[in-house]
Backbone as CSV, one residue per row, in Angstrom:
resi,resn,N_x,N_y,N_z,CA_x,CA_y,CA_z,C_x,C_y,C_z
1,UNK,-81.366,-40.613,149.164,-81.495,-39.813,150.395,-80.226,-39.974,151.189
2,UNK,-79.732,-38.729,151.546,-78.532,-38.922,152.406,-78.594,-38.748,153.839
3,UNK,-78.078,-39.808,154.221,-78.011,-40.041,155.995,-76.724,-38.883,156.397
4,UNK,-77.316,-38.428,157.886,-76.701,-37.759,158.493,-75.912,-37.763,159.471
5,UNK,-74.699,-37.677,159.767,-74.305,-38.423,161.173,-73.257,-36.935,161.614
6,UNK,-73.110,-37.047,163.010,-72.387,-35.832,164.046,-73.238,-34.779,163.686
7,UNK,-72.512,-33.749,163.669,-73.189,-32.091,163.474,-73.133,-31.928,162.143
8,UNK,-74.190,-32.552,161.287,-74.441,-32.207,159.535,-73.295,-32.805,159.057
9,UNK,-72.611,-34.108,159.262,-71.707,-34.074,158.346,-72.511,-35.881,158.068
10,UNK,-72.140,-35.678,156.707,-72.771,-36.640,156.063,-72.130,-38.141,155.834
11,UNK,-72.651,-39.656,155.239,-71.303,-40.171,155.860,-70.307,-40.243,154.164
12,UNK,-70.521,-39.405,153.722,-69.728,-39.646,152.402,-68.346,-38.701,152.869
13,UNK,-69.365,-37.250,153.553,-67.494,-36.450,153.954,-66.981,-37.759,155.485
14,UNK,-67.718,-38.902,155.999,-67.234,-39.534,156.463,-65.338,-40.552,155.668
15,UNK,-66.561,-40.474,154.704,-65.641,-41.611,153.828,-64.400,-40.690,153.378
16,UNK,-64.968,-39.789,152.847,-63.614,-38.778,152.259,-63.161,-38.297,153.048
17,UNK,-63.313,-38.262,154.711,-62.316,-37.960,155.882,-61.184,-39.233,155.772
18,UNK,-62.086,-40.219,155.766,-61.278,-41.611,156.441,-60.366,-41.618,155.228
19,UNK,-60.804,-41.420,153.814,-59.690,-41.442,152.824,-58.731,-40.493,152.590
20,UNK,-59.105,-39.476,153.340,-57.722,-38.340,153.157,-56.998,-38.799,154.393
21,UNK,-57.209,-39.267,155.526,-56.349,-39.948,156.533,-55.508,-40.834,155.738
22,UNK,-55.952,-41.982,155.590,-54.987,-42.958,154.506,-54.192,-42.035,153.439
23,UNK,-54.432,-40.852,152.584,-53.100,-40.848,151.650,-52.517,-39.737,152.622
24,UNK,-52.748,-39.500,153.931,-51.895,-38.526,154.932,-50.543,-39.219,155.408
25,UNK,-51.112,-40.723,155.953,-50.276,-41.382,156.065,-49.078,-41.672,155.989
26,UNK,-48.850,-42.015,154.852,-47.676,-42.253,153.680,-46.426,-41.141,154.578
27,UNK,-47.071,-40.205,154.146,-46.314,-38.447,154.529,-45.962,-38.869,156.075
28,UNK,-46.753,-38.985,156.794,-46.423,-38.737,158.290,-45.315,-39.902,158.281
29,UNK,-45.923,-41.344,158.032,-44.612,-42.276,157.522,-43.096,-41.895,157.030
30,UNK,-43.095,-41.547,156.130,-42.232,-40.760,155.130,-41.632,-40.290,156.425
31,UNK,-41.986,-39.063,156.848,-41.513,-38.378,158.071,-40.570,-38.501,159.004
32,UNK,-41.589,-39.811,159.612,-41.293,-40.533,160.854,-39.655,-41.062,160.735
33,UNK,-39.728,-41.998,159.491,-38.253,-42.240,159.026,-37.200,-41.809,158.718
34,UNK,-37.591,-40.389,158.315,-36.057,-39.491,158.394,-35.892,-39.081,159.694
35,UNK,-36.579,-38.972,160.595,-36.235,-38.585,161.365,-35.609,-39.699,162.384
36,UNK,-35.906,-40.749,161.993,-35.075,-42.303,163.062,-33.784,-42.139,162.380
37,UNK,-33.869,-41.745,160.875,-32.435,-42.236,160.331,-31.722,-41.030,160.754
38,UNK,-31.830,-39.639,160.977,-31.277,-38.837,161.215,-30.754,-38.891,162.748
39,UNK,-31.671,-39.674,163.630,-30.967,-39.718,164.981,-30.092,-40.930,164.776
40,UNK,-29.963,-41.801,164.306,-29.066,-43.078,163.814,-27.896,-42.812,163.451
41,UNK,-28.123,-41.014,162.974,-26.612,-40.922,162.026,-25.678,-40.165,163.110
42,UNK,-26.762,-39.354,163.768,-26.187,-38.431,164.557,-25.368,-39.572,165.973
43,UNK,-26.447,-40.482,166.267,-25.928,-41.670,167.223,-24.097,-42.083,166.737
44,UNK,-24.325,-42.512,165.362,-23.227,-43.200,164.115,-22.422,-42.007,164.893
45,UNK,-22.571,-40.770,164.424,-21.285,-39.868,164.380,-20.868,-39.782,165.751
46,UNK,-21.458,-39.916,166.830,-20.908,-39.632,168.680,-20.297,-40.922,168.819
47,UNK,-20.439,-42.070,167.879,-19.931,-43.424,168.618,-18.193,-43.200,167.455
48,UNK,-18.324,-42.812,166.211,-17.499,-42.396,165.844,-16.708,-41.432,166.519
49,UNK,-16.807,-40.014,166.847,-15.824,-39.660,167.480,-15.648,-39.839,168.885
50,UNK,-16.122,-40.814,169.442,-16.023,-41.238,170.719,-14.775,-42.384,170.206
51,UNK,-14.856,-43.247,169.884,-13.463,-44.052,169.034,-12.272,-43.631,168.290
52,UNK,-12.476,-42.418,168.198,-11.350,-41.468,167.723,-10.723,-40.870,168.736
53,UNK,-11.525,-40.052,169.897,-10.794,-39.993,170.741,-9.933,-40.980,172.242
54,UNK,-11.030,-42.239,172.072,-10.121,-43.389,172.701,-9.081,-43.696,171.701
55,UNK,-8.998,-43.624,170.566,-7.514,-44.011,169.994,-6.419,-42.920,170.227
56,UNK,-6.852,-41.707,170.509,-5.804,-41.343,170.861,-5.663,-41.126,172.271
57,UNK,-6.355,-41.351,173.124,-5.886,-41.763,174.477,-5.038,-43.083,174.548
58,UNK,-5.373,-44.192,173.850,-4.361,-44.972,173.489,-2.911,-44.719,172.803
59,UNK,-2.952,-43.571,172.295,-1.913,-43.370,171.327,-0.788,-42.797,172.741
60,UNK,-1.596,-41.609,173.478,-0.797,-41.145,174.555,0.038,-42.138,175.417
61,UNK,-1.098,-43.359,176.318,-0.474,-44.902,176.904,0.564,-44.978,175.947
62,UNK,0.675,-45.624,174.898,1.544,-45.833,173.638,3.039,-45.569,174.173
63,UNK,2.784,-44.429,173.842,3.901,-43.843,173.804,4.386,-43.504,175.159
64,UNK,4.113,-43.503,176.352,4.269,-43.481,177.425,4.903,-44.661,177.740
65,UNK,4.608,-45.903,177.370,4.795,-47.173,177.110,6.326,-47.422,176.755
66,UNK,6.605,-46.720,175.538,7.698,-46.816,174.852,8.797,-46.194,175.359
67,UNK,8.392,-45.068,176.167,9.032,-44.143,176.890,10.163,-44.776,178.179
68,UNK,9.376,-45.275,178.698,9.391,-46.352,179.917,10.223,-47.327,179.538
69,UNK,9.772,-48.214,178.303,10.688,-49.741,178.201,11.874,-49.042,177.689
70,UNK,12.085,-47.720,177.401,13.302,-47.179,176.279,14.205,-47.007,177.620
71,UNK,13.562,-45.940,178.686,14.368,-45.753,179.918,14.758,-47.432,180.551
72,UNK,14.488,-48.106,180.322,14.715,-49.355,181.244,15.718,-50.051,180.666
73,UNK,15.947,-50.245,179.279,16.341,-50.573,178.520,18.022,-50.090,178.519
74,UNK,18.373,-48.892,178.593,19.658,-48.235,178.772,19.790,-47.530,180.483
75,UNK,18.719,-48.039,180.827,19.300,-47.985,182.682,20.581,-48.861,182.989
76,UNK,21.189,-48.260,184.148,22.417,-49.140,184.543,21.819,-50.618,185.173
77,UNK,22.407,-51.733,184.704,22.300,-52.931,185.228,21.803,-53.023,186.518
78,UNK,21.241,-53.776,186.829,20.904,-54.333,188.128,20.945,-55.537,188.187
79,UNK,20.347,-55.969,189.690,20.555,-57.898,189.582,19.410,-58.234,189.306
80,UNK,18.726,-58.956,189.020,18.067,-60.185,188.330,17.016,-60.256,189.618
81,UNK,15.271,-59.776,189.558,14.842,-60.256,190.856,15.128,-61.590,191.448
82,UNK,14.817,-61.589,192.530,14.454,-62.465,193.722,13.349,-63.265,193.771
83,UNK,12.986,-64.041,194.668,11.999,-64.756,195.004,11.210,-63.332,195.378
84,UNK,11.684,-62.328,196.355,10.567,-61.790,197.304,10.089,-60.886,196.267
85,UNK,10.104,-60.897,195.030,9.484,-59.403,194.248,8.751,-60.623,193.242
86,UNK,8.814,-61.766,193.062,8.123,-62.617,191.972,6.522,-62.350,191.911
87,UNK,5.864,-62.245,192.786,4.591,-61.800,192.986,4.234,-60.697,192.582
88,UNK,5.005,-59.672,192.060,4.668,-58.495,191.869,5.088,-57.964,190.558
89,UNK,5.807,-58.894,189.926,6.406,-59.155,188.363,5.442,-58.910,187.516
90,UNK,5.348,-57.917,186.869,4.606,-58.193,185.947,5.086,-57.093,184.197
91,UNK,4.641,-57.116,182.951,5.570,-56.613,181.935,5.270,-54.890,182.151
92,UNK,4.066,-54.377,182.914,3.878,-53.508,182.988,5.289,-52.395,183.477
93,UNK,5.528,-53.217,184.819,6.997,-53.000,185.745,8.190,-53.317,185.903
94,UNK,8.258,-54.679,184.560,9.773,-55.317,184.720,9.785,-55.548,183.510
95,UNK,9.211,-55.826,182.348,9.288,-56.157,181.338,10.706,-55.473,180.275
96,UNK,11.313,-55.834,179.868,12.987,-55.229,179.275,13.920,-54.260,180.671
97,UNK,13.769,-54.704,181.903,14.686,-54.260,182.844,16.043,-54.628,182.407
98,UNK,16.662,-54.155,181.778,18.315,-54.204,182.361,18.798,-55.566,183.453
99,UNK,19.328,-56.392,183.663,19.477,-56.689,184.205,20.845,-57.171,184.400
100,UNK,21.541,-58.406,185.914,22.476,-59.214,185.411,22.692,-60.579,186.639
101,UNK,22.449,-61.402,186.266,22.988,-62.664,187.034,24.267,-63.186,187.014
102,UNK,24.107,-64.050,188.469,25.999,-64.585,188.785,25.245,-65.615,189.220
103,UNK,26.042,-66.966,189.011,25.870,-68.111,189.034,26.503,-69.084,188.018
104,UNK,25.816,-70.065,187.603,26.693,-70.926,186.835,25.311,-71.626,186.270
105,UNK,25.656,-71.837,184.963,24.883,-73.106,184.156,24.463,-74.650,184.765
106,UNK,23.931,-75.169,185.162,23.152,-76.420,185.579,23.645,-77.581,185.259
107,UNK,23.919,-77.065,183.616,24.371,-78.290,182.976,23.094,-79.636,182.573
108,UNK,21.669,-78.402,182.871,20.208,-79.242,182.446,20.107,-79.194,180.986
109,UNK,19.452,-79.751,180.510,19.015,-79.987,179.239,18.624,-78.688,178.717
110,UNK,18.892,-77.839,177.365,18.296,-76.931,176.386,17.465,-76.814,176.174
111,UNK,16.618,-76.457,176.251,14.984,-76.236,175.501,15.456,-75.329,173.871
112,UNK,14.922,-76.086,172.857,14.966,-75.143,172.028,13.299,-74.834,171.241
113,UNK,13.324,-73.298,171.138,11.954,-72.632,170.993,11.851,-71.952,169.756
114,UNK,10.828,-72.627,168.683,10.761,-71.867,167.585,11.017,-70.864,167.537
115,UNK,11.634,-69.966,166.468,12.086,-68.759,166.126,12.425,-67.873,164.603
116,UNK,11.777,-66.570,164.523,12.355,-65.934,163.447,13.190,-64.957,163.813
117,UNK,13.940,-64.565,163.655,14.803,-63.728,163.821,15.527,-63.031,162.254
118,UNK,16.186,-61.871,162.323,16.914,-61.146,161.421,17.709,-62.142,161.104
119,UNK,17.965,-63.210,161.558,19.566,-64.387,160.448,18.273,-65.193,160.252
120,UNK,16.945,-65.030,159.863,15.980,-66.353,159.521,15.562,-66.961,160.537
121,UNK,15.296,-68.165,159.969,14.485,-69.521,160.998,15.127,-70.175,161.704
122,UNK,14.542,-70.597,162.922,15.675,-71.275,163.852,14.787,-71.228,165.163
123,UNK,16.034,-71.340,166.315,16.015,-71.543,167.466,16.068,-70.336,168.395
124,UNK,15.537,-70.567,169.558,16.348,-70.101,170.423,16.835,-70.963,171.450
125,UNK,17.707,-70.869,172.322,18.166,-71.849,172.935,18.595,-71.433,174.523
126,UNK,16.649,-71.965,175.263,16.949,-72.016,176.883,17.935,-72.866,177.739
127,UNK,18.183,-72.359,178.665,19.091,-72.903,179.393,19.242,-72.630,181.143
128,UNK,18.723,-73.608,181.808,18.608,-72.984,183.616,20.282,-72.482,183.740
129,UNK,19.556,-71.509,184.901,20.961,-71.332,184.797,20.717,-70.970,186.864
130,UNK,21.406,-71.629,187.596,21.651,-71.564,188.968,22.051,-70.217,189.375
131,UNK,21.119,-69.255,190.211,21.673,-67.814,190.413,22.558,-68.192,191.876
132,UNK,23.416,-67.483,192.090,24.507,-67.632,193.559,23.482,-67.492,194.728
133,UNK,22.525,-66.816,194.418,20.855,-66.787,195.511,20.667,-67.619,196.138
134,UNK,20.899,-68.717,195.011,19.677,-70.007,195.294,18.832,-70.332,194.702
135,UNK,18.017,-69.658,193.905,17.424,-70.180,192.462,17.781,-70.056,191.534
136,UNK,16.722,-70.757,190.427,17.354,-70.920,188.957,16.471,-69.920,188.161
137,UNK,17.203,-69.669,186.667,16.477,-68.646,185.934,16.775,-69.461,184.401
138,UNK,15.553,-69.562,183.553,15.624,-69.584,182.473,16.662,-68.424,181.294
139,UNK,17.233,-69.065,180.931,18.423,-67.959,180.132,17.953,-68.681,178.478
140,UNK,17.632,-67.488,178.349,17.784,-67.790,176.072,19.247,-67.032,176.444
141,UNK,20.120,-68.091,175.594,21.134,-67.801,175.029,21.626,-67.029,174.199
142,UNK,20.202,-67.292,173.286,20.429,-66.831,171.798,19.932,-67.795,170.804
143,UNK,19.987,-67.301,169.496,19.390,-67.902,168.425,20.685,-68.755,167.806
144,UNK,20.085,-69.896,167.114,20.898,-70.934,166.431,19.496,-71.144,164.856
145,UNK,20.572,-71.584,163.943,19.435,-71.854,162.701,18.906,-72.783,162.771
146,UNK,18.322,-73.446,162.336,17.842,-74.484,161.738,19.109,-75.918,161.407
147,UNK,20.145,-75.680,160.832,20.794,-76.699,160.427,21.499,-77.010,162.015
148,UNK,21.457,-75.985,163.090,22.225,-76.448,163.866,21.764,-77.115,165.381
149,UNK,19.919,-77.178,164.865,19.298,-77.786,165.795,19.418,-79.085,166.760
150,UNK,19.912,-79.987,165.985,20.439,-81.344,166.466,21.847,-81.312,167.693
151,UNK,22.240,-80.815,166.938,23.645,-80.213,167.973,23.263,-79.497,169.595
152,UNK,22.517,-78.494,169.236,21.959,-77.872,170.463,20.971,-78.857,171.446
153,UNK,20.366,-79.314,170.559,19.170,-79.985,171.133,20.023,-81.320,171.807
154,UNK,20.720,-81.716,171.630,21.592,-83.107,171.901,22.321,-82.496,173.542
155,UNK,22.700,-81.479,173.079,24.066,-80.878,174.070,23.539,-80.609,175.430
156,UNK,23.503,-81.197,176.838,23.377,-79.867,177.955,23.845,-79.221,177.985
157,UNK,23.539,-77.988,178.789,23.652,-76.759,179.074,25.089,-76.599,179.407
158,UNK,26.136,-75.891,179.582,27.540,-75.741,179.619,27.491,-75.360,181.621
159,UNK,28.843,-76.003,181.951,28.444,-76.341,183.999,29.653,-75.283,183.889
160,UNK,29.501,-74.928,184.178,30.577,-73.264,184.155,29.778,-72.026,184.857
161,UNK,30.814,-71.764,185.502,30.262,-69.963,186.507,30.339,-69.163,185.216
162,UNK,29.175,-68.658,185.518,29.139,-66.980,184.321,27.987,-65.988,184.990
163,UNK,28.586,-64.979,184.406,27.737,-63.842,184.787,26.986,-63.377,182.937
164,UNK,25.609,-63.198,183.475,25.126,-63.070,182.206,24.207,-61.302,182.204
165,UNK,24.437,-61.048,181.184,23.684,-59.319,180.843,22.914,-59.759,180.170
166,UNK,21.392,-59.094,180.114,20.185,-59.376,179.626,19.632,-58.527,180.114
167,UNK,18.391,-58.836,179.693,16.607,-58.155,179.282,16.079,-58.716,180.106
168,UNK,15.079,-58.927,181.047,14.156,-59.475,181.814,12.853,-59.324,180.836
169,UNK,12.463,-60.394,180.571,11.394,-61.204,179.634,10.342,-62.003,180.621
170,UNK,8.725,-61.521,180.178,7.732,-61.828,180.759,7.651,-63.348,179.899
171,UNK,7.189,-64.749,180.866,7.016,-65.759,180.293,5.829,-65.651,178.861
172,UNK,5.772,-66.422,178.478,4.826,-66.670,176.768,4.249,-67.782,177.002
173,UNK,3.131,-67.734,178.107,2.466,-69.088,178.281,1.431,-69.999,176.901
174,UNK,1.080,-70.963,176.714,0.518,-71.629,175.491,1.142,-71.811,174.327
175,UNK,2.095,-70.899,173.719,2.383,-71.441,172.108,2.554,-70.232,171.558
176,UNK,2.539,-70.735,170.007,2.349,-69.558,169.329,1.203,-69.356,168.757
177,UNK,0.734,-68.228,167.674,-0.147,-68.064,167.362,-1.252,-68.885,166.718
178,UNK,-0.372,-69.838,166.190,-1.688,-70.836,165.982,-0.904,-72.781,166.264
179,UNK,-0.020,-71.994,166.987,0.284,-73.851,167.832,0.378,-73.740,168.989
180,UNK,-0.133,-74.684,169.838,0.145,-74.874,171.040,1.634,-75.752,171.378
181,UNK,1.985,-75.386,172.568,3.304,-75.944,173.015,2.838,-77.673,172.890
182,UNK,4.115,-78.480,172.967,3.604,-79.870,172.862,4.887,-80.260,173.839
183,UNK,4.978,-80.065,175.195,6.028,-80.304,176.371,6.588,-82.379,175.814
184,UNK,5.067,-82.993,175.545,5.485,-84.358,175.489,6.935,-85.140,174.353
185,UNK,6.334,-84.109,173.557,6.863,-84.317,172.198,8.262,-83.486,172.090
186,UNK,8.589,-82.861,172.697,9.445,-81.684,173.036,9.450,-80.461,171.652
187,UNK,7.833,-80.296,171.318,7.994,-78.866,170.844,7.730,-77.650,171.199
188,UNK,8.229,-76.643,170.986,8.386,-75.106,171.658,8.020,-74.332,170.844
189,UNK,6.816,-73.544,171.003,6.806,-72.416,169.883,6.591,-71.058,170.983
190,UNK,6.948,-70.756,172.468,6.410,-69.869,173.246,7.992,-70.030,174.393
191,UNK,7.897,-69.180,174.441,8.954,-69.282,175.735,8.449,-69.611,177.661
192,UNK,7.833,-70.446,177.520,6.886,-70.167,178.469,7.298,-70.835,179.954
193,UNK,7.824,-70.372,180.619,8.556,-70.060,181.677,8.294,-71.792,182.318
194,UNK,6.865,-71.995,183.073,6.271,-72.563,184.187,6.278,-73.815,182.832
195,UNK,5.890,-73.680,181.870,5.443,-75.424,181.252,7.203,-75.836,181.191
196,UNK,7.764,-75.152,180.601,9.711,-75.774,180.281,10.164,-76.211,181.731
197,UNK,9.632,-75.264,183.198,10.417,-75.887,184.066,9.862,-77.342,184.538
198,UNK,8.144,-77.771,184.323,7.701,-78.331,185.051,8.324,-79.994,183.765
199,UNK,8.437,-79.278,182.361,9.000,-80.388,181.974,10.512,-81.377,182.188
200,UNK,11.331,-79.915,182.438,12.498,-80.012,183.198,13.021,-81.017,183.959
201,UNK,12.077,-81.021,185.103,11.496,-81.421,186.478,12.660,-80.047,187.330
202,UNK,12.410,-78.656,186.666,13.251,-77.549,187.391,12.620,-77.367,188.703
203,UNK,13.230,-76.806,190.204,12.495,-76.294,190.924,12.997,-74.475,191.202
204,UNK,12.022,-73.727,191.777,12.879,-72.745,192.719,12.677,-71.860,191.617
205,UNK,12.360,-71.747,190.033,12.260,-71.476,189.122,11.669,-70.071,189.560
206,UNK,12.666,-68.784,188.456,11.921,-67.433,188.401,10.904,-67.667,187.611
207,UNK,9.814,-67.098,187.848,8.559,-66.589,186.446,8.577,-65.870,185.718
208,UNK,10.591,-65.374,185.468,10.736,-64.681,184.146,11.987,-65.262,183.156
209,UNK,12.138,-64.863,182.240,13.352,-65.501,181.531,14.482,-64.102,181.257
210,UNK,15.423,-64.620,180.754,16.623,-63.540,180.537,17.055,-63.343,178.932
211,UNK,17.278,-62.793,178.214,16.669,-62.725,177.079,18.840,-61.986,177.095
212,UNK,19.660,-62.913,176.665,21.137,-62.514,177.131,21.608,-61.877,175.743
213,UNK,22.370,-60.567,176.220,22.925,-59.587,175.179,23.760,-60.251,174.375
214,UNK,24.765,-59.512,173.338,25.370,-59.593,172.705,26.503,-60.480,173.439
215,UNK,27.440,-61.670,173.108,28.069,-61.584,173.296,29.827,-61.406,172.712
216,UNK,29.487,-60.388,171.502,30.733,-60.298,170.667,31.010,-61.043,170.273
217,UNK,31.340,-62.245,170.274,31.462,-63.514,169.514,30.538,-63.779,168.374
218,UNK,31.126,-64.138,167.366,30.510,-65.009,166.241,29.500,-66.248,166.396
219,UNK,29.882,-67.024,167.406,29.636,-68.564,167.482,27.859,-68.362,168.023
220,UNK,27.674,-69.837,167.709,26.347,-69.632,168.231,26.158,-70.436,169.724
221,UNK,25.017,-70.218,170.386,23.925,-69.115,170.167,24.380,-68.005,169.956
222,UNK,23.482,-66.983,169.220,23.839,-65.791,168.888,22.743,-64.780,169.848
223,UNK,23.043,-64.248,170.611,22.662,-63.071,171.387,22.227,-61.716,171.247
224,UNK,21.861,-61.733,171.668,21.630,-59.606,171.449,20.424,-59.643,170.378
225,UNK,19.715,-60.120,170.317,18.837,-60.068,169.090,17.066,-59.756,169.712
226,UNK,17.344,-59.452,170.742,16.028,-59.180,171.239,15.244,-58.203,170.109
227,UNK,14.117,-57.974,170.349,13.660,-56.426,169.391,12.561,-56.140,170.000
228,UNK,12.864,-55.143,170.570,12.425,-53.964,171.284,11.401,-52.878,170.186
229,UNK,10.053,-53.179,169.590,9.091,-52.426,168.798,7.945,-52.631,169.700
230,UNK,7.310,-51.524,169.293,5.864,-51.496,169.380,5.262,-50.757,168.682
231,UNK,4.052,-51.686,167.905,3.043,-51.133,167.283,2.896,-50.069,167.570
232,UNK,2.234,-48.541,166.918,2.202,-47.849,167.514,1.017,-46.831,166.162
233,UNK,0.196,-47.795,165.540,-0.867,-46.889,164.748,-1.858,-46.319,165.221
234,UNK,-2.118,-45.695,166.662,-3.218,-45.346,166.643,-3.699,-44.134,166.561
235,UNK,-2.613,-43.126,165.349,-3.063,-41.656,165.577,-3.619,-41.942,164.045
236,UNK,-3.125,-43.217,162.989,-3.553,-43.508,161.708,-5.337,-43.846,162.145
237,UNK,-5.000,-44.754,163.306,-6.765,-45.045,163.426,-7.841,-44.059,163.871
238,UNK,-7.007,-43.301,164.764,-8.188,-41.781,164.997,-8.475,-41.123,163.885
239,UNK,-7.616,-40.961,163.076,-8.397,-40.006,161.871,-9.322,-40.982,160.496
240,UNK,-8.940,-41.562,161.156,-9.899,-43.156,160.868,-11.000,-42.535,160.947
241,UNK,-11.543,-42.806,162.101,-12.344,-42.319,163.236,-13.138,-41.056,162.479
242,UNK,-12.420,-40.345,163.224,-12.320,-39.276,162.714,-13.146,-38.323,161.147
243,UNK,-12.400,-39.268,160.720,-12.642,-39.468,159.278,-14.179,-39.682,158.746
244,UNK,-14.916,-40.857,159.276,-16.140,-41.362,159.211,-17.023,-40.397,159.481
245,UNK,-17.045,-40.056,161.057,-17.771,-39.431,161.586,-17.959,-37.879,160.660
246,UNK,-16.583,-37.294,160.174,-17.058,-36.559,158.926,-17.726,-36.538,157.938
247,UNK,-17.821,-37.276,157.089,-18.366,-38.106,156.131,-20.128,-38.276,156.726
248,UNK,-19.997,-39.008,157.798,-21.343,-39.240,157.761,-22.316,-37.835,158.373
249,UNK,-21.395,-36.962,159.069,-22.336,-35.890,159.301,-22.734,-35.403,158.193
250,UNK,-21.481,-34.887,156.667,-21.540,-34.392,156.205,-22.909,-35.061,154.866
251,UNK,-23.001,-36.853,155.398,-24.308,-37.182,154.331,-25.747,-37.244,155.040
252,UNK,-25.469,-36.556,156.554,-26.532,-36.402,157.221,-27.392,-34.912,156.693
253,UNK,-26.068,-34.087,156.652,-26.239,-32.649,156.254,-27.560,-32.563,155.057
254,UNK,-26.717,-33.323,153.759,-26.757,-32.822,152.268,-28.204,-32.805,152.187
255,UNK,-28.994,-33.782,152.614,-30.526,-33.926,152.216,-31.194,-32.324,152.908
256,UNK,-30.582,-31.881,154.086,-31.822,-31.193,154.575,-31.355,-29.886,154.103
257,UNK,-29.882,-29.494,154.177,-30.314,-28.332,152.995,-30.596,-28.254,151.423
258,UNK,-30.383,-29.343,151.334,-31.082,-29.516,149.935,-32.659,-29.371,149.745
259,UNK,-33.350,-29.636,151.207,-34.887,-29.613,151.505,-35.108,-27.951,151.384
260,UNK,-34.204,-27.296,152.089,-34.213,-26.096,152.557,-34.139,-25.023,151.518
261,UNK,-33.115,-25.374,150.441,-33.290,-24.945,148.748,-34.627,-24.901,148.348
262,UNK,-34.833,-26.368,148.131,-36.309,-26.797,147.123,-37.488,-25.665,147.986
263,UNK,-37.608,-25.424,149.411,-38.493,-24.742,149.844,-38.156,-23.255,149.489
264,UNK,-36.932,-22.797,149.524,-37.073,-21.586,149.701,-37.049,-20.867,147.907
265,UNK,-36.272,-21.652,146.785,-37.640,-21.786,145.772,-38.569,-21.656,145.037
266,UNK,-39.129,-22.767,146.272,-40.789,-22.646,146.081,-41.492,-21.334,146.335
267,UNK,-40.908,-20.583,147.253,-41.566,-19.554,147.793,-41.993,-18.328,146.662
């Protein structure tokens, strides 16, 4: 005898309701998930070309960048800031200025600061140097090798009036990339303005260094060796970018007209 339940429905089309729910499931499941992965991809592709076009807003800075240190670079000389502009120093605004100091060498001790350069491994070789102002300025000389470290490192600084042409150079506080400065020990891998003077015992000290040109001569230090590059990949990384976000629209695409085939088909 069969029991009856709601309006005539019996409970077996109960059971075979509740069991066509369960293999419905699956499907609505099924569903549910292309459609998270399809907003995931579409998400993927806006964060992609959103990073494509910050790289090339970077690329524009870039080169604006280069523009700037290039004009500064072959500007006519100037003097060497002051105390009253030190506060306002920074590589954005002074960084490779042209510059030129008058004064005379100290006759303080050398700092010499790890270095690679186009003649190899070596030095460079700081030196205070007394501006006619009234303060002192860190001067790289120039590069020396390796065999001629002892010599430099032994020697003070030369007590002689000179006028020096240079680069205005933002200090290199901490080290290098994977050493830290060691002031005790007297090693240098950073040019770093404030630790060399305080080892010094310098006062009056600029918070930039002078980075001194060529000076035609053979002898060392050797000069003029600054290098003036900048990175400058970021129109390679937008299509980077770029690139992806193609790709993944285009494997967002393939399934649904491929759905759109199989249906039309079917028809």
């Amino acid at each position: 005898m069969s029991h009856v339940s709601g309006a005539g429905r019996t409970r077996a089309d109960d059971i075979a309701g509740r069991a066509g729910s369960f293999v419905a499931s699956p499907q609505r499941v099924g569903l549910a998930s292309r459609w998270f992965l399809l907003l995931l991809g579409f998400l993927g592709v806006l964060v992609f070309v959103g990073l494509g076009i910050w790289q090339l807003e970077r690329r524009v800075w870039k080169l604006d960048l280069i523009a700037r240190v290039d004009q500064r670079i072959h500007a006519p000389v100037v003097d060497a800031p002051g105390p009253a502009t030190w506060a306002d120093i920074d590589a954005a605004g002074y960084e490779y200025r042209h510059v030129r100091l008058t004064g005379s060498f100290s006759g303080g001790a050398n700092t010499l600061v790890q270095a690679v350069t186009e003649l190899g491994g070596g030095y460079w070789v700081l030196t205070p140097m007394r501006d006619d102002r009234g303060f002192t300025i860190l001067v790289n000389r120039g590069f020396v090798p390796q065999e001629r470290k002892a010599e430099f490192q032994q020697e003070s600084g030369p007590r002689s009036p000179a006028a020096v042409d240079g680069l205005l150079r933002i200090s290199e506080p901490g080290g290098g990339f994977l050493r830290s400065n060691d002031p005790a020990a007297n090693r240098w891998y950073s040019r770093d303005v404030a630790a060399i003077a305080k080892a010094r015992g310098l006062t009056d000290v600029a918070p930039y260094f002078i980075d001194a040109g060529t000076s035609g001569a053979d002898g060392w230090p050797r000069g003029g060796l600054t290098v003036v590059t900048f990175r400058n990949s970021h129109l390679a990384y937008a299509l980077t970018w770029f690139a992806l976000a193609a790709m993944l629209a285009i494997a967002m695409a393939r399934p649904i007209f491929a759905g759109r085939r199989k249906r039309d088909a079917a028809r």
